[in-house]
């Protein structure tokens, strides 16, 4: 650094959002740089922070000295730092919080070595049981941890505990701090790398469409300037092979790759293909890595040893040097958006900004591109390549069944239409497989008293409880509250008046066995996949023909390839069509099209049966025709008519807290202030309860803002947030470009 720059502006990890100035002692001047980690005094206590600026003069008269430099090199490269600043501005989030999201926590706390810790309970079994029940609602993550310690009374390794409890390290740390658990160090074990035997494969010959797409992408890669390619390809059209060959060009040019996927559990097939094609080092980042493992991967990536990083949305922040290519597979998936915490970033938009800063190329791939991306291709912001053909199979035949007629036929409710049952039987006799989709888990989806008319609801959320037959309990799908099956009505206390209604996946499985006792089924939903590895196990069993039929929620519609599946049944398309949200039509089209894409991907022809009460619904018709272009143009007209993205910028502000009055008042005050700040060209909608008005004992309100696509909205939202500091009991969440206006 220049000797004149003797003041460092430091962003603390915790506590204060605005940066503080410190003097750089002479000894540190040569190594001090933006992005370097430091220890600084704050009211007499040493605190961790990051240097965000070096300057000649301080903002205040007297400044203290930096105590210590914690890293020799900056932890954030210049371009990642610029990216952090953009995210901070665009998503109205203090830079401190953005840096927190970008750097793994182990790194921030300067953990050096991975330690193997063994965790035991300090409490007796009855005490533990009691505490576990107490924590179930308020601290469900902690309860999950205690569940595991009840199952393993002798204790277990920290890493095993995290995996089994399916949680992060933080609830465990809290339990240790609260003197409920204790840990001891164990000897270092060998690092658990999932080294599998891989058979190397060679690039496949591309079909013409694939070749044309790859040629465009390689041209951008060779030019070495920022470009975005939208690869629109129907399921089975060979997008992955295009990715692989684009990766190959990137690696050969000495550059590195970030490969984003919507969900880690669906990556096994793609990861296998990457590993068999490229001997270079590949790292999979997932949320169950321990702090130590994450820390280690981070350094490996930054040192350039890792050539391909694969991961979910936060992998877009990996410190990959010489970035050449970013791939977002299934770019339309909403899991790319962080929705419950600030910054509410979308990995796609962050990827575009990062690629722009680092002159990299982005490939967005999807069978059903998001409306925004497809629109950007129309506007020539993205280069569009379409893959219409499936490798060696035709598109599946789709049939829509009107369930109103089926109900008339059977004089009552039925889960399966005759057409669907016949088709299932036929597939079974041919030794082919079927997938059934129903987007509701559990046995029956509500419980109602026939005497007083009351629906049994969660005491903590405004939601009807779902009955699960296997465990004989009623549960809340928002907070996991559990209640033993009721004998009498909780409101009027009448006996034998409770009636259960609505079917979930558990009932579908039972009902099917009642009709076809011989059929072998597997079920894939959040209930059957609570444990790590259970997805893979179910997929593996199904693939190796251990079952004739797979029943599941939307998880079954995504990603994986089962060559013997020739029939897909969608038991009810109505739920997806009925959500009061501006993206409902788009999401329904995507789900139905993706589910249809599961049928007949190999040599066998496929069939899709969609059951509905609204056969005339346009979105359903378009999905049945698998006509993306018609869907796109129609939906674009609707968005234009009602002024929704991409025709405006949309933001949502959500307020939540335990006292209804305080939440509503905070919301009103925020909204009024924003009305004063923004010009009248912005439309500020009224404050209303959210789609889920109460979750985990917290009341929720929201309002929407629509306006021109300018930076003004972000600027003013941040300003109002600063003007109205959050009250302790009400949480304010600013969501720029929300995925949903309902939840
Ligand atoms: Zn009752
Ligand atoms: Zn609940």
PDB file of N, CA and C and ligand atoms in Angstrom, residues 448-454 488-494 497-498, ligand 1:
ATOM      1  N   UNK A 448     -61.487 -32.245  10.634  1.00  0.00           N
ATOM      2  CA  UNK A 448     -62.569 -31.290  10.848  1.00  0.00           C
ATOM      3  C   UNK A 448     -63.627 -31.898  11.760  1.00  0.00           C
ATOM      4  N   UNK A 449     -64.213 -31.070  12.662  1.00  0.00           N
ATOM      5  CA  UNK A 449     -65.261 -31.560  13.561  1.00  0.00           C
ATOM      6  C   UNK A 449     -66.611 -31.361  12.876  1.00  0.00           C
ATOM      7  N   UNK A 450     -67.372 -32.448  12.765  1.00  0.00           N
ATOM      8  CA  UNK A 450     -68.648 -32.354  12.055  1.00  0.00           C
ATOM      9  C   UNK A 450     -69.716 -31.702  12.932  1.00  0.00           C
ATOM     10  N   UNK A 451     -69.440 -31.551  14.238  1.00  0.00           N
ATOM     11  CA  UNK A 451     -70.442 -30.944  15.115  1.00  0.00           C
ATOM     12  C   UNK A 451     -70.290 -29.411  15.144  1.00  0.00           C
ATOM     13  N   UNK A 452     -69.064 -28.934  15.444  1.00  0.00           N
ATOM     14  CA  UNK A 452     -68.884 -27.478  15.554  1.00  0.00           C
ATOM     15  C   UNK A 452     -68.260 -26.869  14.300  1.00  0.00           C
ATOM     16  N   UNK A 453     -67.841 -27.699  13.373  1.00  0.00           N
ATOM     17  CA  UNK A 453     -67.309 -27.182  12.105  1.00  0.00           C
ATOM     18  C   UNK A 453     -65.864 -26.715  12.178  1.00  0.00           C
ATOM     19  N   UNK A 454     -65.211 -26.919  13.321  1.00  0.00           N
ATOM     20  CA  UNK A 454     -63.846 -26.428  13.502  1.00  0.00           C
ATOM     21  C   UNK A 454     -62.825 -27.346  12.817  1.00  0.00           C
ATOM     22  N   UNK A 488     -61.338 -36.792  20.538  1.00  0.00           N
ATOM     23  CA  UNK A 488     -62.483 -35.876  20.603  1.00  0.00           C
ATOM     24  C   UNK A 488     -62.071 -34.498  20.101  1.00  0.00           C
ATOM     25  N   UNK A 489     -63.083 -33.678  19.773  1.00  0.00           N
ATOM     26  CA  UNK A 489     -62.822 -32.360  19.203  1.00  0.00           C
ATOM     27  C   UNK A 489     -62.167 -31.445  20.234  1.00  0.00           C
ATOM     28  N   UNK A 490     -61.056 -30.803  19.892  1.00  0.00           N
ATOM     29  CA  UNK A 490     -60.379 -29.940  20.864  1.00  0.00           C
ATOM     30  C   UNK A 490     -61.203 -28.700  21.217  1.00  0.00           C
ATOM     31  N   UNK A 491     -62.211 -28.354  20.400  1.00  0.00           N
ATOM     32  CA  UNK A 491     -62.990 -27.149  20.696  1.00  0.00           C
ATOM     33  C   UNK A 491     -64.278 -27.466  21.458  1.00  0.00           C
ATOM     34  N   UNK A 492     -65.136 -28.338  20.887  1.00  0.00           N
ATOM     35  CA  UNK A 492     -66.422 -28.583  21.549  1.00  0.00           C
ATOM     36  C   UNK A 492     -66.399 -29.876  22.369  1.00  0.00           C
ATOM     37  N   UNK A 493     -65.262 -30.573  22.332  1.00  0.00           N
ATOM     38  CA  UNK A 493     -65.055 -31.793  23.131  1.00  0.00           C
ATOM     39  C   UNK A 493     -66.028 -32.923  22.834  1.00  0.00           C
ATOM     40  N   UNK A 494     -66.725 -32.843  21.712  1.00  0.00           N
ATOM     41  CA  UNK A 494     -67.618 -33.943  21.354  1.00  0.00           C
ATOM     42  C   UNK A 494     -66.774 -35.151  20.937  1.00  0.00           C
ATOM     43  N   UNK A 497     -66.592 -37.129  16.534  1.00  0.00           N
ATOM     44  CA  UNK A 497     -67.160 -36.216  15.534  1.00  0.00           C
ATOM     45  C   UNK A 497     -66.113 -35.764  14.522  1.00  0.00           C
ATOM     46  N   UNK A 498     -64.851 -36.201  14.731  1.00  0.00           N
ATOM     47  CA  UNK A 498     -63.791 -35.716  13.849  1.00  0.00           C
ATOM     48  C   UNK A 498     -63.773 -36.484  12.537  1.00  0.00           C
TER      49      UNK A 498
HETATM   50 ZN1  LIG B   1     -66.131 -29.767  17.577  1.00  0.00          ZN
END
